[in-house]
Amino acid sequence: MKPSLRLFCVTVLTLAVAGCGKSPVRDRSNDYLQAVEVPPMSVPEDQSSSAIGELYDIPVIADTSAAPQRFRLPRPQPLSETTFEEIVKIDTFGDKRWIAINKPPAEVWPRIRNILSRSQVPTTRVDATAGEIETAWLEFKDDDVNSHRFRFTIRPGVGVNSTEVRILEMSAPLGKESDVSEWPQSSMSDAREQEFLQITSDALAHEINSGSVSLLAQNIGGDDRVKVIADEAVDPYLQIRLGYDRAWNSVINSLSKGGFTVLDQDRSAGRVSVEYKEIILVEEGGTTLMDLVLNFGQKDEELPPVKYQVTLSENQQIVEVRVLDEARNQLDRPSAMKLLKVIRGNLS
């Protein structure tokens, strides 16, 4: 068959198939719209259900009743300077120290395990739910009297999508490790704790390209330690599961960023006087997509700073942070939520 005739036949067949009105491959792009909810998996009563659970929990959206029918899209909050840069550092508060990393526990957990495995450090207990890894007894060349073991505890950090890694050390005389069973409240050898903390911190800092995520560690160490509470029955507030001293320091540090300026503070009374300067986009014309495109690149306008009172109160080992107006009256819910989210985003 001549090439020209062959090309003509292929063209005719292609047009014939296209003219049928139906594609030989079914379009499945909208199949998800037909999805239905199925009952959860049931486990017989004589079997354990600990391995079954939701991998991707859908959080409850609070305070949806207050949403207006129409609203103007707000200006996005400025990104933190550390949003795109991984930071690993050793933080201290009082006599406590830990590794702080601006990555979620689901990413840090497998990296800690990889570090221990690569360093040939044997482990005797791994509990992803509790966020704990315990090593076997280790002997060091510079210590011919004692052996040591370590407990790594991985918890959600104070910052958004951050993690804290703490290390607890236990020592025992060589040959008498079996006589020691209970972990101490604090490390028996402060030097060994600092040494392992530094080694782990350095290893994490050199693993910045690690992208693995552990599904088992999504809820590692329990719930987030900081939440914005917006129940309909109460005014919005920030819930911090930390001791008052550390919560106070974290809030003061947050209020030095993100448009806030600290004017005065009274730690014993739990009050901080601040100014908040908001920058808005100068609008000309309507708010349609074309208007936004036409107005792209125009200058921002700084509003006069507004004074607020930030209060901290401790309630059953939980610190509650609220934002009030200058006269210490409640703000409207949208304003309170906006300012609380700014404080939340800058906590560390």
Coordinates of C-alpha atoms in Angstrom, one line a residue:
M1 CA 0.0 0.0 0.0
K2 CA 1.3 3.4 -1.0
P3 CA 2.2 5.8 1.9
S4 CA -0.4 8.4 0.7
L5 CA -3.1 5.8 0.6
R6 CA -2.2 4.4 4.0
L7 CA -2.3 7.9 5.5
F8 CA -5.8 8.5 3.9
C9 CA -7.1 5.2 5.5
V10 CA -5.8 6.1 8.9
T11 CA -7.4 9.6 8.7
V12 CA -10.8 8.1 7.6
L13 CA -10.8 5.6 10.5
T14 CA -9.9 8.3 13.0
L15 CA -12.7 10.6 11.9
A16 CA -15.1 7.6 11.9
V17 CA -14.2 6.8 15.5
A18 CA -14.5 10.5 16.6
G19 CA -17.9 10.7 14.9
C20 CA -19.4 7.9 16.9
G21 CA -19.9 10.4 19.8
K22 CA -18.5 8.1 22.4
S23 CA -14.9 7.7 23.5
P24 CA -13.6 4.1 23.8
V25 CA -12.2 5.1 27.3
R26 CA -14.9 6.0 29.8
D27 CA -14.4 9.3 31.6
R28 CA -14.0 8.5 35.3
S29 CA -13.2 12.1 36.5
N30 CA -16.6 12.5 38.2
D31 CA -16.9 9.0 39.7
Y32 CA -16.1 10.4 43.2
L33 CA -19.4 12.3 43.2
Q34 CA -21.2 8.9 43.4
A35 CA -19.2 7.8 46.4
V36 CA -21.2 6.7 49.4
E37 CA -20.3 6.4 53.1
V38 CA -19.8 2.8 54.2
P39 CA -20.0 1.6 57.8
P40 CA -16.7 1.2 59.7
M41 CA -15.0 -2.1 59.9
S42 CA -16.3 -4.2 62.8
V43 CA -14.0 -6.5 64.8
P44 CA -15.1 -9.6 66.7
E45 CA -15.3 -9.0 70.5
D46 CA -12.6 -11.5 71.2
Q47 CA -10.1 -9.7 68.9
S48 CA -8.2 -6.5 69.4
S49 CA -9.2 -3.4 67.4
S50 CA -6.1 -1.3 68.3
A51 CA -4.8 -1.6 64.7
I52 CA -7.9 -0.2 63.1
G53 CA -8.7 3.5 63.0
E54 CA -9.2 6.5 60.8
L55 CA -6.0 7.4 58.9
Y56 CA -7.3 10.8 57.8
D57 CA -9.7 12.2 60.4
I58 CA -12.0 15.0 59.2
P59 CA -11.8 17.8 61.8
V60 CA -15.0 19.4 63.1
I61 CA -15.4 23.0 61.7
A62 CA -16.4 25.1 64.7
D63 CA -18.5 28.3 64.7
T64 CA -20.0 27.9 61.2
S65 CA -23.3 29.6 62.2
A66 CA -21.6 33.0 62.4
A67 CA -20.4 32.9 58.8
P68 CA -22.0 35.8 56.8
Q69 CA -23.8 35.2 53.5
R70 CA -21.5 37.6 51.7
F71 CA -18.0 38.7 52.7
R72 CA -14.9 40.3 51.3
L73 CA -11.9 38.0 50.9
P74 CA -9.4 39.2 53.5
R75 CA -5.8 39.9 52.8
P76 CA -3.7 36.8 53.6
Q77 CA -1.5 36.9 56.7
P78 CA 2.2 37.4 56.0
L79 CA 4.1 34.1 55.9
S80 CA 6.6 33.4 58.6
E81 CA 10.2 33.9 57.6
T82 CA 10.8 30.2 58.5
T83 CA 7.9 28.8 56.4
F84 CA 10.1 27.5 53.6
E85 CA 13.3 26.9 55.6
E86 CA 13.8 23.9 57.9
I87 CA 15.2 25.0 61.2
V88 CA 16.6 22.5 63.8
K89 CA 17.7 24.0 67.1
I90 CA 18.1 23.0 70.8
D91 CA 15.8 25.1 73.0
T92 CA 15.9 25.4 76.7
F93 CA 13.6 26.6 79.4
G94 CA 14.5 26.3 83.0
D95 CA 16.3 23.0 83.5
K96 CA 14.6 21.4 80.5
R97 CA 16.0 21.2 77.0
W98 CA 14.7 19.7 73.7
I99 CA 15.2 19.7 70.0
A100 CA 12.8 22.0 68.2
I101 CA 12.1 21.5 64.5
N102 CA 9.6 23.2 62.3
K103 CA 8.3 19.9 60.8
P104 CA 5.2 17.9 61.9
P105 CA 5.7 14.8 64.0
A106 CA 4.7 12.5 61.1
E107 CA 7.9 13.6 59.3
V108 CA 10.2 13.7 62.3
W109 CA 9.3 10.3 63.7
P110 CA 10.6 8.2 60.7
R111 CA 13.7 10.4 60.6
I112 CA 14.5 9.7 64.3
R113 CA 14.1 6.0 63.6
N114 CA 16.4 6.2 60.6
I115 CA 19.0 8.0 62.6
L116 CA 19.0 5.3 65.3
S117 CA 19.1 2.5 62.7
R118 CA 21.9 4.1 60.7
S119 CA 23.9 4.6 63.8
Q120 CA 23.3 0.9 64.8
V121 CA 21.6 1.9 68.1
P122 CA 19.3 -1.0 69.1
T123 CA 15.9 -0.2 70.3
T124 CA 13.8 -2.2 72.8
R125 CA 10.5 -0.4 72.7
V126 CA 8.8 1.6 70.0
D127 CA 5.4 3.2 70.6
A128 CA 4.2 5.5 67.8
T129 CA 1.0 6.4 69.5
A130 CA 2.8 7.6 72.6
G131 CA 5.7 9.0 70.5
E132 CA 8.3 7.1 72.5
I133 CA 11.4 5.1 71.4
E134 CA 13.6 3.4 74.0
T135 CA 17.1 2.2 73.2
A136 CA 18.9 -0.9 74.6
W137 CA 21.7 -0.5 77.2
L138 CA 24.7 1.1 75.5
E139 CA 28.4 1.1 76.5
F140 CA 30.7 4.0 75.8
K141 CA 34.5 3.8 75.4
D142 CA 35.0 6.7 77.8
D143 CA 32.9 5.1 80.6
D144 CA 34.0 1.6 81.8
V145 CA 31.9 1.8 84.9
N146 CA 28.3 2.4 83.7
S147 CA 26.1 1.6 80.8
H148 CA 23.4 3.9 79.5
R149 CA 20.1 3.8 77.7
F150 CA 17.9 6.6 76.3
R151 CA 14.2 7.4 75.8
F152 CA 13.3 9.6 72.9
T153 CA 9.9 11.4 73.3
I154 CA 8.5 13.0 70.2
R155 CA 5.6 15.5 70.8
P156 CA 3.8 18.2 68.8
G157 CA 5.5 21.5 69.2
V158 CA 4.1 24.9 70.1
G159 CA 4.5 26.3 66.6
V160 CA 2.3 25.3 63.7
N161 CA 3.4 21.9 62.2
S162 CA 6.4 21.7 64.6
T163 CA 7.8 19.0 66.8
E164 CA 9.8 18.8 70.0
V165 CA 12.1 15.9 70.6
R166 CA 13.2 15.2 74.2
I167 CA 15.8 12.7 75.4
L168 CA 15.9 11.1 78.9
E169 CA 19.0 9.2 80.0
M170 CA 19.2 6.3 82.5
S171 CA 22.5 4.8 83.7
A172 CA 23.3 1.7 85.7
P173 CA 26.5 -0.1 86.8
L174 CA 27.9 -2.5 84.3
G175 CA 26.4 -6.0 84.8
K176 CA 23.6 -4.7 87.0
E177 CA 21.3 -3.2 84.3
S178 CA 18.5 -5.7 85.2
D179 CA 18.3 -4.1 88.7
V180 CA 17.1 -0.8 87.2
S181 CA 13.5 -0.8 85.8
E182 CA 11.8 2.5 86.4
W183 CA 12.8 5.5 84.3
P184 CA 13.9 8.5 86.4
Q185 CA 12.1 11.9 86.3
S186 CA 15.3 13.6 84.9
S187 CA 18.4 12.2 83.3
M188 CA 20.9 10.6 85.6
S189 CA 23.8 11.9 83.5
D190 CA 23.2 15.5 82.3
A191 CA 26.3 15.3 80.2
R192 CA 25.1 12.2 78.3
E193 CA 21.7 13.7 77.7
Q194 CA 23.3 16.8 76.2
E195 CA 25.6 14.7 74.1
F196 CA 22.8 12.6 72.6
L197 CA 20.7 15.7 72.1
Q198 CA 23.4 17.4 70.1
I199 CA 24.2 14.3 68.1
T200 CA 20.5 13.9 67.2
S201 CA 20.1 17.6 66.4
D202 CA 23.1 17.5 64.1
A203 CA 21.8 14.4 62.3
L204 CA 18.3 15.9 61.8
A205 CA 19.9 19.1 60.4
H206 CA 21.8 17.1 57.8
E207 CA 18.6 15.2 56.8
I208 CA 16.7 18.2 55.4
N209 CA 15.9 16.4 52.1
S210 CA 14.1 13.5 53.9
G211 CA 10.5 13.5 52.7
S212 CA 9.1 10.3 54.3
V213 CA 5.9 10.5 56.4
S214 CA 4.6 8.0 58.9
L215 CA 0.9 7.4 58.8
L216 CA 1.1 5.8 62.2
A217 CA 2.6 9.0 63.6
Q218 CA -0.1 11.4 62.5
N219 CA -1.4 11.7 66.0
I220 CA 1.9 11.1 67.7
G221 CA 2.1 12.3 71.3
G222 CA -1.6 13.2 71.5
D223 CA -3.5 16.3 70.3
D224 CA -2.0 19.6 69.3
R225 CA -0.7 21.6 72.3
V226 CA -2.1 24.8 71.0
K227 CA -5.7 25.3 69.6
V228 CA -8.0 28.1 68.7
I229 CA -11.3 27.4 70.5
A230 CA -14.3 28.8 68.8
D231 CA -17.3 27.0 70.3
E232 CA -20.6 28.8 69.9
A233 CA -21.2 28.8 73.7
V234 CA -18.0 30.8 74.6
D235 CA -16.0 33.7 73.2
P236 CA -13.0 32.6 71.1
Y237 CA -9.8 32.0 72.9
L238 CA -6.4 30.3 72.4
Q239 CA -5.8 27.1 74.4
I240 CA -2.2 26.3 75.3
R241 CA -1.3 23.1 77.0
L242 CA 1.9 24.3 78.7
G243 CA 2.9 25.5 82.1
Y244 CA 2.1 29.2 82.7
D245 CA 5.7 30.3 82.6
R246 CA 6.5 28.9 79.2
A247 CA 3.1 29.9 77.8
W248 CA 3.7 33.5 78.9
N249 CA 7.2 33.6 77.3
S250 CA 5.8 32.0 74.0
V251 CA 2.9 34.5 73.8
I252 CA 5.2 37.5 74.5
N253 CA 7.6 36.3 71.8
S254 CA 4.6 35.9 69.4
L255 CA 3.3 39.4 70.1
S256 CA 6.7 40.8 69.0
K257 CA 5.9 39.7 65.4
G258 CA 3.0 39.8 62.9
G259 CA 2.0 43.4 63.2
F260 CA 1.9 43.5 67.0
T261 CA 3.8 45.9 69.2
V262 CA 4.0 45.3 73.0
L263 CA 3.4 48.5 75.0
D264 CA 3.2 47.1 78.5
Q265 CA 3.0 43.8 80.3
D266 CA 2.1 42.5 83.7
R267 CA 3.0 38.9 84.1
S268 CA 1.4 38.4 87.6
A269 CA -1.9 39.8 86.3
G270 CA -1.6 38.0 83.0
R271 CA -2.1 41.1 80.9
V272 CA -0.3 42.5 77.9
S273 CA -1.1 45.9 76.3
V274 CA -0.4 45.8 72.6
E275 CA -0.9 47.8 69.4
Y276 CA -1.8 46.0 66.2
K277 CA -1.1 47.6 62.8
E278 CA -3.0 46.1 59.9
I279 CA -2.2 46.7 56.3
I280 CA -5.0 46.6 53.8
L281 CA -5.2 46.7 50.0
V282 CA -6.4 50.0 48.6
E283 CA -9.5 49.1 46.6
E284 CA -10.8 51.0 43.5
G285 CA -13.9 49.9 41.8
G286 CA -15.6 46.5 42.3
T287 CA -14.4 43.2 43.7
T288 CA -14.8 41.0 40.7
L289 CA -11.9 38.9 39.4
M290 CA -11.3 41.4 36.6
D291 CA -11.2 44.3 39.1
L292 CA -8.6 42.4 41.1
V293 CA -6.5 41.8 38.0
L294 CA -6.8 45.5 36.9
N295 CA -5.8 46.7 40.4
F296 CA -2.9 44.2 40.7
G297 CA 0.3 46.0 41.9
Q298 CA -1.4 48.9 43.6
K299 CA 0.0 50.2 46.8
D300 CA -1.1 49.0 50.3
E301 CA -2.5 51.3 52.9
E302 CA -1.5 51.2 56.6
L303 CA -4.4 51.7 59.0
P304 CA -3.8 53.5 62.2
P305 CA -2.7 51.1 65.0
V306 CA -5.4 49.8 67.3
K307 CA -4.8 49.1 71.0
Y308 CA -5.8 45.8 72.5
Q309 CA -5.5 43.9 75.8
V310 CA -4.2 40.3 75.6
T311 CA -5.0 38.3 78.7
L312 CA -3.6 35.0 80.0
S313 CA -5.3 32.8 82.6
E314 CA -4.5 29.3 83.9
N315 CA -7.3 26.9 84.2
Q316 CA -6.5 23.3 85.3
Q317 CA -3.0 23.3 83.8
I318 CA -4.3 24.9 80.6
V319 CA -3.5 28.5 79.7
E320 CA -6.2 30.4 78.0
V321 CA -5.3 33.5 75.9
R322 CA -8.0 36.1 74.9
V323 CA -7.8 39.3 73.0
L324 CA -10.0 42.2 74.3
D325 CA -10.3 45.9 73.3
E326 CA -8.5 48.6 75.0
A327 CA -11.3 48.9 77.6
R328 CA -11.1 45.1 78.2
N329 CA -14.4 44.4 76.5
Q330 CA -15.1 41.4 74.3
L331 CA -14.4 41.8 70.6
D332 CA -16.7 40.7 67.9
R333 CA -16.1 37.1 66.9
P334 CA -14.5 37.7 63.5
S335 CA -12.0 40.2 64.9
A336 CA -11.1 38.0 67.9
M337 CA -10.6 35.0 65.6
K338 CA -8.4 37.0 63.3
L339 CA -6.1 38.3 66.0
L340 CA -6.0 34.9 67.8
K341 CA -4.9 33.2 64.6
V342 CA -2.1 35.8 64.1
I343 CA -0.8 35.0 67.6
R344 CA -1.2 31.3 67.0
G345 CA 0.8 31.5 63.7
N346 CA 3.8 33.2 65.4
L347 CA 4.0 31.0 68.5
S348 CA 7.2 29.0 68.9

